mmCIF file of C-alpha atoms and ligand atoms in Angstrom:
data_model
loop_
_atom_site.group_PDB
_atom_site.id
_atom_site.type_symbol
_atom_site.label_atom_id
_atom_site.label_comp_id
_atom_site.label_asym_id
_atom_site.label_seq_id
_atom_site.Cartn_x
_atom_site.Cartn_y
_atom_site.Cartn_z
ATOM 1 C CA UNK A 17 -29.157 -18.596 8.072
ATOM 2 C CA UNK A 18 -28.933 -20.601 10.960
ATOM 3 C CA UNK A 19 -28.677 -24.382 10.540
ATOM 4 C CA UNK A 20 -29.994 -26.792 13.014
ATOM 5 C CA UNK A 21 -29.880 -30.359 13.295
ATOM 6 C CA UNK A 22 -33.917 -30.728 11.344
ATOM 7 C CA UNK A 23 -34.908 -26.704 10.698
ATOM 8 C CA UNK A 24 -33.067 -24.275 8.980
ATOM 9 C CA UNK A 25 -34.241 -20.756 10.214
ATOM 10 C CA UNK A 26 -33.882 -17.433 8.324
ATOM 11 C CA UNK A 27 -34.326 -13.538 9.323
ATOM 12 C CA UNK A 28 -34.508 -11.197 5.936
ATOM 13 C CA UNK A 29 -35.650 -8.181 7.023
ATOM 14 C CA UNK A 30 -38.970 -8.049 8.988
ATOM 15 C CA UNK A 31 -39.691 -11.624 7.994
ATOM 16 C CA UNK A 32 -38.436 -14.973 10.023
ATOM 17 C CA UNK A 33 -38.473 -18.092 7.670
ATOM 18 C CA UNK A 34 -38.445 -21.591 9.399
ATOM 19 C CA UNK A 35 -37.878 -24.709 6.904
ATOM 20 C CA UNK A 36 -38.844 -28.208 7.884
ATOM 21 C CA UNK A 37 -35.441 -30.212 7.299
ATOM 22 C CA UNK A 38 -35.495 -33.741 7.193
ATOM 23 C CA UNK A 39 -36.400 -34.112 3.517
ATOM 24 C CA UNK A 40 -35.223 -38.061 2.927
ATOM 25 C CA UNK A 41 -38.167 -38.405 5.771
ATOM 26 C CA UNK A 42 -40.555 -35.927 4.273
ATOM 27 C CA UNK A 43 -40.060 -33.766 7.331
ATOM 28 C CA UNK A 44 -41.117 -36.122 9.313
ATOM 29 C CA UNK A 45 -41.831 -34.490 13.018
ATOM 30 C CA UNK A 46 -38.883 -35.780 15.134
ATOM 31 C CA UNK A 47 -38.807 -35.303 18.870
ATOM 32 C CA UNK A 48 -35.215 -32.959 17.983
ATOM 33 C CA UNK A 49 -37.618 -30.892 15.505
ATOM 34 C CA UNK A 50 -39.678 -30.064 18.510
ATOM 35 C CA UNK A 51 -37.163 -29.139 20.753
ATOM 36 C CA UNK A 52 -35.398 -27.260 17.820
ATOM 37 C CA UNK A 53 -38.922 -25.736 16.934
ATOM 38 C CA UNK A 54 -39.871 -24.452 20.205
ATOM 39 C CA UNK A 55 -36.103 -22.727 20.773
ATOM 40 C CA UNK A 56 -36.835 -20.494 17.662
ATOM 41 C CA UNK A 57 -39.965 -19.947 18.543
ATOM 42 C CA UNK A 58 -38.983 -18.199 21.411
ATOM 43 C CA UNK A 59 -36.495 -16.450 19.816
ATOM 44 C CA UNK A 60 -39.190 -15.389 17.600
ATOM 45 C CA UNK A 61 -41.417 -14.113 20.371
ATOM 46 C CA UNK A 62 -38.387 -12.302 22.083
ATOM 47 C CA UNK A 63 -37.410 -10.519 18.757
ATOM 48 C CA UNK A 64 -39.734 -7.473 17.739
ATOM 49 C CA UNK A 65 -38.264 -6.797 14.117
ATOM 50 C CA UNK A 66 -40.086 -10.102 13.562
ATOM 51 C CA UNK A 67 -43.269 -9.159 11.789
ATOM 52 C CA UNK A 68 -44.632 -12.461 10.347
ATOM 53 C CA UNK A 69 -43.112 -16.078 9.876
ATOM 54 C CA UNK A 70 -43.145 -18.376 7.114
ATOM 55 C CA UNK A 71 -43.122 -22.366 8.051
ATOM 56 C CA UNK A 72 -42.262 -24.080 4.410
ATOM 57 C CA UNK A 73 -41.239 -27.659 4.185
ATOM 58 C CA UNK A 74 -37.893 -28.732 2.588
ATOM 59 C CA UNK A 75 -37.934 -31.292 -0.265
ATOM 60 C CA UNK A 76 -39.944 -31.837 -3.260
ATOM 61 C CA UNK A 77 -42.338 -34.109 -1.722
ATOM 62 C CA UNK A 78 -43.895 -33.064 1.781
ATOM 63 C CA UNK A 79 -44.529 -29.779 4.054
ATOM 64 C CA UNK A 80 -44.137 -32.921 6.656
ATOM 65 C CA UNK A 81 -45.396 -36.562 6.758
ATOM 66 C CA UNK A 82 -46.331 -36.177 10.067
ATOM 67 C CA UNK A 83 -44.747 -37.385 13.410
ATOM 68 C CA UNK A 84 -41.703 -39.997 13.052
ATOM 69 C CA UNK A 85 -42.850 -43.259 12.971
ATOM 70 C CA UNK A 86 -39.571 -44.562 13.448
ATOM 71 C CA UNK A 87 -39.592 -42.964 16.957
ATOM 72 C CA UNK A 88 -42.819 -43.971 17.887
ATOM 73 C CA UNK A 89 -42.132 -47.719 16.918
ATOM 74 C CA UNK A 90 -38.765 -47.735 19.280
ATOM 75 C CA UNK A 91 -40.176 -45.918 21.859
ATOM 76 C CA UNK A 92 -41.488 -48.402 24.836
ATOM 77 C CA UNK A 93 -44.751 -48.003 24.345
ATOM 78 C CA UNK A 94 -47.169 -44.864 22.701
ATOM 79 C CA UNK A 95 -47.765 -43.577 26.259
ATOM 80 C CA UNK A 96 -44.352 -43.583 26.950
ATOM 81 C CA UNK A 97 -43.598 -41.145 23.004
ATOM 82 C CA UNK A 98 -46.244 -39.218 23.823
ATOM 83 C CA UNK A 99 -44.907 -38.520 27.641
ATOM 84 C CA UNK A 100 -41.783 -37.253 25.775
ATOM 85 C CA UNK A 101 -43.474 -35.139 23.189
ATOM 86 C CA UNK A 102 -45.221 -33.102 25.759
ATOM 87 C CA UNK A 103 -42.107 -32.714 28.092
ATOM 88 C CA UNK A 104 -42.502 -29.132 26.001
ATOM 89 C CA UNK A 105 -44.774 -26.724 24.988
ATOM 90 C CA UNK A 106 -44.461 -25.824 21.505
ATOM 91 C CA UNK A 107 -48.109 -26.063 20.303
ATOM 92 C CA UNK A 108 -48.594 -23.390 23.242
ATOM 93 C CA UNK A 109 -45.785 -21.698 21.931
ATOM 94 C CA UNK A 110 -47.072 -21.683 18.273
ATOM 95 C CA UNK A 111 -50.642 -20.571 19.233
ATOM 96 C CA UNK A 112 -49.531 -17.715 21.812
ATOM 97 C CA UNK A 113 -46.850 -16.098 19.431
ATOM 98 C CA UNK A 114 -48.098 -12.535 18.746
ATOM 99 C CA UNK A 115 -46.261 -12.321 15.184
ATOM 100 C CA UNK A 116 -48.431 -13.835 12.122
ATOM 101 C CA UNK A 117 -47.409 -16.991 11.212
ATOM 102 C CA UNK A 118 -48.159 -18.363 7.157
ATOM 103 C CA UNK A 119 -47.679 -21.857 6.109
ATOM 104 C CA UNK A 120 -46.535 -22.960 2.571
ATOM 105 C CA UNK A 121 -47.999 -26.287 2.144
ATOM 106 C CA UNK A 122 -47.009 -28.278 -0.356
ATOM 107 C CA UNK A 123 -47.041 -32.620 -0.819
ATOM 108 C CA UNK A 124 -47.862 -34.692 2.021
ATOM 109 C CA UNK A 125 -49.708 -32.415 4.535
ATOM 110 C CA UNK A 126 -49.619 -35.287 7.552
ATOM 111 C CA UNK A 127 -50.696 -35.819 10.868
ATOM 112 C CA UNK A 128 -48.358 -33.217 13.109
ATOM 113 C CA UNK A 129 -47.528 -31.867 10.322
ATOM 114 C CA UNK A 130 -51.958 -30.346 9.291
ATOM 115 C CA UNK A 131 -51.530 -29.709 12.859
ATOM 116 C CA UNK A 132 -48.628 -27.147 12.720
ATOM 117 C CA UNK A 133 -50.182 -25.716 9.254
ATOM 118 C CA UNK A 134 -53.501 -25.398 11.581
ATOM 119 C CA UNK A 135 -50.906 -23.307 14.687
ATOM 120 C CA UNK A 136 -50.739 -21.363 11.415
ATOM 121 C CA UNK A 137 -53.061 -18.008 10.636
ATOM 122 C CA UNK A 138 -52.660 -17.956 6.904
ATOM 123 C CA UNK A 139 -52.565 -21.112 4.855
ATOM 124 C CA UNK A 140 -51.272 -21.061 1.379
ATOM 125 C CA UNK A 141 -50.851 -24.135 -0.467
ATOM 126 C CA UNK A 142 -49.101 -25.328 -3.823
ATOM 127 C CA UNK A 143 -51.906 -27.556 -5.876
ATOM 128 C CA UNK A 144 -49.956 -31.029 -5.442
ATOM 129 C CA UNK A 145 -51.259 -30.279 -1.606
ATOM 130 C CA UNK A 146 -52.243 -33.764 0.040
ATOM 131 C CA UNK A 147 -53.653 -33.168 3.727
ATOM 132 C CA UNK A 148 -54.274 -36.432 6.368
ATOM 133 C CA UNK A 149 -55.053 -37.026 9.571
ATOM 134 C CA UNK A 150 -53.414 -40.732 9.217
ATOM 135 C CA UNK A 151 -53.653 -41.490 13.386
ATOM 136 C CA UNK A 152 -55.992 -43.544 14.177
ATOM 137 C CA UNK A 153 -55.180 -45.730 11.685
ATOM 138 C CA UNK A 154 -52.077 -46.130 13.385
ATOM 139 C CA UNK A 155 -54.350 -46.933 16.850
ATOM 140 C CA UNK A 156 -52.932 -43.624 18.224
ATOM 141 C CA UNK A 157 -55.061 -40.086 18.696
ATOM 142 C CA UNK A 158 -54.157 -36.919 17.088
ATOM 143 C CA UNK A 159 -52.040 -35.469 19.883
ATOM 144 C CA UNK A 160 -50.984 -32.263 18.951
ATOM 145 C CA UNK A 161 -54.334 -30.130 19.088
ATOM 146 C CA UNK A 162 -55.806 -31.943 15.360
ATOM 147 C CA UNK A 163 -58.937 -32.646 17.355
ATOM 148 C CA UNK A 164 -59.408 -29.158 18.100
ATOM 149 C CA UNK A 165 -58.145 -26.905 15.832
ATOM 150 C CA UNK A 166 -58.951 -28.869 12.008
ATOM 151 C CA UNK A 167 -62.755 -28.772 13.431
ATOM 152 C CA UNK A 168 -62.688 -24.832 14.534
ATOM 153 C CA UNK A 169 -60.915 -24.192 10.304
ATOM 154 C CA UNK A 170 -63.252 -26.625 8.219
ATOM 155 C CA UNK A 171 -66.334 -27.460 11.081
ATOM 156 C CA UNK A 172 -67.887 -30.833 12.544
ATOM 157 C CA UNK A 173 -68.351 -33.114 9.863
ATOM 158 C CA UNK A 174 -65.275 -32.408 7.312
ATOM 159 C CA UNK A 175 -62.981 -32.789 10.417
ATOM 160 C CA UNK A 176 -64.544 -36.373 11.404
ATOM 161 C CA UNK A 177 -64.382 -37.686 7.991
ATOM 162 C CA UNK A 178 -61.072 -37.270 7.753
ATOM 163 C CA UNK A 179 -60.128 -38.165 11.165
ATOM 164 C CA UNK A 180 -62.328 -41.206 11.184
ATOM 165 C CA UNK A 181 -61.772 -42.439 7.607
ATOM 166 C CA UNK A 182 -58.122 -41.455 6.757
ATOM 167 C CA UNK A 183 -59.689 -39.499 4.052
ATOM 168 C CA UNK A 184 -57.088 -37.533 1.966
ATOM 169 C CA UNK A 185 -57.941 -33.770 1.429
ATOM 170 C CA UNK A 186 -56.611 -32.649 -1.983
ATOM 171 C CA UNK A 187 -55.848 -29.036 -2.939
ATOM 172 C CA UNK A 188 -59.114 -28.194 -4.279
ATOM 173 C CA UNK A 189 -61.545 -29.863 -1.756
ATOM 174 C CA UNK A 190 -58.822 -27.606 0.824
ATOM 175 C CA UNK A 191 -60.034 -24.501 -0.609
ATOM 176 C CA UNK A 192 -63.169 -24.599 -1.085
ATOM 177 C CA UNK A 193 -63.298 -26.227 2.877
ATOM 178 C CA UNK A 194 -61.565 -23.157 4.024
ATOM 179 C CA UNK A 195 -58.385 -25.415 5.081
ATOM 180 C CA UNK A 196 -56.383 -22.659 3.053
ATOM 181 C CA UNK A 197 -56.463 -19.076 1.988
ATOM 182 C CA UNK A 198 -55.383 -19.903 -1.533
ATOM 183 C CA UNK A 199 -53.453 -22.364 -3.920
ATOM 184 C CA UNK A 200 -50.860 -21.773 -6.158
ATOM 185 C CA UNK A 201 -48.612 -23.634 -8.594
ATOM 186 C CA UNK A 202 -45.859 -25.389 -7.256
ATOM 187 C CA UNK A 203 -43.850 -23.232 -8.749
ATOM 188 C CA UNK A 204 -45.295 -20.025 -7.138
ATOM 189 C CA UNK A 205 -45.744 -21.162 -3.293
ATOM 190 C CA UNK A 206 -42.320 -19.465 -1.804
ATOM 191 C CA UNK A 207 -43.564 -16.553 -3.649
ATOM 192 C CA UNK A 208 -46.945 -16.092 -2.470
ATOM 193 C CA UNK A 209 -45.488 -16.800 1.118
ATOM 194 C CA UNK A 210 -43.360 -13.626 0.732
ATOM 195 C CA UNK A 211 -46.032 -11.474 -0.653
ATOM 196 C CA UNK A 212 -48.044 -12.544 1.498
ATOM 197 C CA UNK A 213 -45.854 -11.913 4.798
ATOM 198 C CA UNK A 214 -44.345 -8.404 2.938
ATOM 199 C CA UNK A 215 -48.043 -7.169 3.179
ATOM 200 C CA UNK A 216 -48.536 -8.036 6.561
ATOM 201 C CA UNK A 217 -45.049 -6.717 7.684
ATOM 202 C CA UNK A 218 -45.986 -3.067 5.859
ATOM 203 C CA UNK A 219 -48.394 -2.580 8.259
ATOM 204 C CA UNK A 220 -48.323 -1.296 12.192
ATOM 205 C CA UNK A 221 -46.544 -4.525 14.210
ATOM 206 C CA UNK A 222 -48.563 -3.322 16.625
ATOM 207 C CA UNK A 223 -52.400 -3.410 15.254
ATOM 208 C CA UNK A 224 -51.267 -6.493 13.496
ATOM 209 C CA UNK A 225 -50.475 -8.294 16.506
ATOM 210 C CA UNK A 226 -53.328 -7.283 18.286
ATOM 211 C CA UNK A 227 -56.060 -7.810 15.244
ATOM 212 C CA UNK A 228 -54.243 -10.999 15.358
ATOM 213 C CA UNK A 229 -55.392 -11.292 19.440
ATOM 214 C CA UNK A 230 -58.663 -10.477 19.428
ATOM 215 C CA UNK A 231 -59.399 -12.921 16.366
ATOM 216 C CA UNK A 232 -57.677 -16.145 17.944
ATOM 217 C CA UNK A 233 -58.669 -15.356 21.362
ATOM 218 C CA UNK A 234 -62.306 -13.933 21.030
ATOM 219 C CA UNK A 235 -63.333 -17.353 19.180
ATOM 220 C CA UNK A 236 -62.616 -18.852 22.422
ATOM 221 C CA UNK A 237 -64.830 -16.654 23.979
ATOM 222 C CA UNK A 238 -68.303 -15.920 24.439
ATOM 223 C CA UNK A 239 -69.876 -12.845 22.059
ATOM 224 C CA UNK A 240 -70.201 -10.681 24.730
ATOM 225 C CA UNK A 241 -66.438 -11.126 26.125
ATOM 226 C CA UNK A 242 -64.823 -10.964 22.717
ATOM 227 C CA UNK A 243 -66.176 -7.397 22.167
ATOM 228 C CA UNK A 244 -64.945 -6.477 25.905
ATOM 229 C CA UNK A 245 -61.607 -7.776 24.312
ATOM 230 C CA UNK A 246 -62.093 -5.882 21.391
ATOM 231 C CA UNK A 247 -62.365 -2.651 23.426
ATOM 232 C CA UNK A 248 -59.429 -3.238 25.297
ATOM 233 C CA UNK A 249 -57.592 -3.545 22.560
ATOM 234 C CA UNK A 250 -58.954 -0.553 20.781
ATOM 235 C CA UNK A 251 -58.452 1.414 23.711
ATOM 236 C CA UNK A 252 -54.947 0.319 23.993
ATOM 237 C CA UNK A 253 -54.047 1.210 20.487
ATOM 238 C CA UNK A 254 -55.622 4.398 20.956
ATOM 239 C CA UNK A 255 -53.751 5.727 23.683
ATOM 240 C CA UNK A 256 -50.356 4.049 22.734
ATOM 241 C CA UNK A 257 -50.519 5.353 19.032
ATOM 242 C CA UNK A 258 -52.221 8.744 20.657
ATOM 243 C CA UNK A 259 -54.495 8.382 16.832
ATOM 244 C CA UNK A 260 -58.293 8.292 16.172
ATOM 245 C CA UNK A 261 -57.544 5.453 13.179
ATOM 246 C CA UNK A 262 -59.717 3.029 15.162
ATOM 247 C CA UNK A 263 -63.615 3.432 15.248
HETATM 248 N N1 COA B 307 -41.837 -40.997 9.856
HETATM 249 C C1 COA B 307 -40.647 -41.500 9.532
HETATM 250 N N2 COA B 307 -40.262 -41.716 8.253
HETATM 251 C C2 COA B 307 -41.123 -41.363 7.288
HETATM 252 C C3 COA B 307 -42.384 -40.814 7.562
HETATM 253 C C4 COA B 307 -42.746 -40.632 8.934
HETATM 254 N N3 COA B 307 -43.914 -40.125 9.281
HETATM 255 N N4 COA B 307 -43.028 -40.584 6.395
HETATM 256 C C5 COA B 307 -42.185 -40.975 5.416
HETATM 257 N N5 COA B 307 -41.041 -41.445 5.955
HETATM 258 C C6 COA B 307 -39.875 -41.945 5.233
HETATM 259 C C7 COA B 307 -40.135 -43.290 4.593
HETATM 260 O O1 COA B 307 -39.941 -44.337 5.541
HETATM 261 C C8 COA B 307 -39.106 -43.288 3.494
HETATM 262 O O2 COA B 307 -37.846 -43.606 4.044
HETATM 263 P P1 COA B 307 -36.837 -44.595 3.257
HETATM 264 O O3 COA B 307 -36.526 -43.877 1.962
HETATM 265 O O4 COA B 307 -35.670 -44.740 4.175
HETATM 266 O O5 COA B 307 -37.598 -45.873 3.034
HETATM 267 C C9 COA B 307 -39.052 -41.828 3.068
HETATM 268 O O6 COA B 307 -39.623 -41.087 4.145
HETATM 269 C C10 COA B 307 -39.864 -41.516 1.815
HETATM 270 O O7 COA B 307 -41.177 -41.999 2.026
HETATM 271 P P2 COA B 307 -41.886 -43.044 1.039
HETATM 272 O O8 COA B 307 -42.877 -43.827 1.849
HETATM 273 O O9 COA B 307 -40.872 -43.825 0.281
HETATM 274 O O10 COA B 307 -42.620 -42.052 0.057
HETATM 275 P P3 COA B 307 -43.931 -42.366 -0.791
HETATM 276 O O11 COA B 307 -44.086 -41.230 -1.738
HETATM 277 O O12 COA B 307 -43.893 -43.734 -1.353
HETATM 278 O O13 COA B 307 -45.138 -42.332 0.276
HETATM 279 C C11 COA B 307 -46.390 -41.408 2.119
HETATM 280 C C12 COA B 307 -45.438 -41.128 0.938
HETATM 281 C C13 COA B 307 -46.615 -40.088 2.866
HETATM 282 C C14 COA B 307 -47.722 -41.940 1.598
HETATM 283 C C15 COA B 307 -45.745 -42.472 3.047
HETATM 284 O O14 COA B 307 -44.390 -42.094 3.287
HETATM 285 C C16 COA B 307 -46.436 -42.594 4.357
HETATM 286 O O15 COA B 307 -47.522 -43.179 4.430
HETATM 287 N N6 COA B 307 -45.796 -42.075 5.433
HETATM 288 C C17 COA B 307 -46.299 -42.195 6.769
HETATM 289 C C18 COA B 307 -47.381 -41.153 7.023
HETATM 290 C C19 COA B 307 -47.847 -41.288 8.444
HETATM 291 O O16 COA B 307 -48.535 -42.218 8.809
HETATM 292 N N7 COA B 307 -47.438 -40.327 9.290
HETATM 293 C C20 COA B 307 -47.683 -40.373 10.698
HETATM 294 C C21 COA B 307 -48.825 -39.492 11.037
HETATM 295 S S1 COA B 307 -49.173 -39.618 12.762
#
């Protein structure tokens, strides 16, 4: 186990486990979290016995309660907070990492911290889940891609009632809006996580990575280009695994 300053970060086996670790500020996303974030996440993408992550929050309460207030209120201004946030890239980092990444979700779901769930492929949360988009009421945007990836998981209108109302999404209304794969007790979360990423990790790293590809890229394209994609990919499996196992 490796212990940063706010994540604690974990190899067993074929699986990489990253912990949210601020739990007396319900994870609360810190400007150190980032940087801390986007260093294993490059270690991530650099090691290959990585088959699929796990982002869990520490803490009985929250996954995260979103981006640290207490930084944004000491910061000059909100310009000047976000300016620092984006000095780097670790929402690109989280969407272009070939392994699978699964969130555990349990308690507050906030602001930046829906946002890294939705980096996440798989969703699986505990059913004390509480999601939010809390921003606006705070006279600040969602800044870390909530505007475009909550719409592309649970469509148009869900995504502007929350954003616009600070509605509260609760485990149930989660599922059934496609916000998650599946919910779990409490109890049961880390679990499911590991089944979960122990299925994905039986299977070729290589297919995975690349069903993973054409999935998350081809919804950014048009019908036509995704299947181009598609065949690329196929033919790349085909003559790297030398097998007819793809149509
Ligand atoms: N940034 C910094 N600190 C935070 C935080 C955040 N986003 N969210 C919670 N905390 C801190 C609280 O200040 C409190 O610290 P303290 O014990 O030193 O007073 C501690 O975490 C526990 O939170 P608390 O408010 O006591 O828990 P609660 O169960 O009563 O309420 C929430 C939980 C999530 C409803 C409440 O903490 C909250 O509204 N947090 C802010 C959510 C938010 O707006 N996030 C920003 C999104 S952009």
């Amino acid at each position: 186990m490796t212990c940063f300053e706010t994540i604690l970060y974990e190899r067993a086996d074929a699986i990489a486990w990253i912990t949210l670790n601020r739990p007396a500020v319900l994870n609360a996303y810190s400007v150190r979290m980032r940087d801390e974030l986007h260093e294993i996440v490059q270690a991530i993408r650099d090691d290959d016995e990585v088959r699929a992550v796990v982002v869990k929050g520490a803490g009985e309460k929250a996954f995260c309660g979103g981006a640290d207030l207490s930084e944004f209120l000491t910061a000059p201004s909100v310009i000047e907070a976000r300016r620092i946030r984006a000095l780097r890239d670790l929402w690109g980092a989280l969407r272009s990492l070939q392994q699978p990444l699964i969130a555990a979700l349990h308690g507050y779901v906030l602001g930046s911290g829906m946002e890294i769930a939705l980096f996440c492929d798989l969703r699986i949360a505990s059913e004390d889940v509480v999601f939010g988009l809390p921003e606006i009421g705070l006279g600040i945007l969602p800044g870390a891609g909530g505007t475009q990836t909550v719409p592309r998981a649970i469509g148009l209108s869900r995504s502007l009632d929350m954003l616009l109302t600070n509605r509260r999404m609760d485990a149930t209304e989660a599922l059934s809006a496609g916000l998650v794969n599946r919910v779990v007790p409490r109890d049961a979360l880390i679990a499911a996580a590991l089944g979960v990423a122990r299925r994905i990790a039986s299977f070729d790293p290589m297919i995975v990575c690349d069903a993973k590809r054409a999935v998350r890229e081809g919804l950014d394209l048009s019908l036509e280009q995704g299947l181009k994609l598609e065949q690329r990919l196929v033919a790349r499996a085909r003559r790297t695994t030398g097998s007819s196992r793809t149509n």
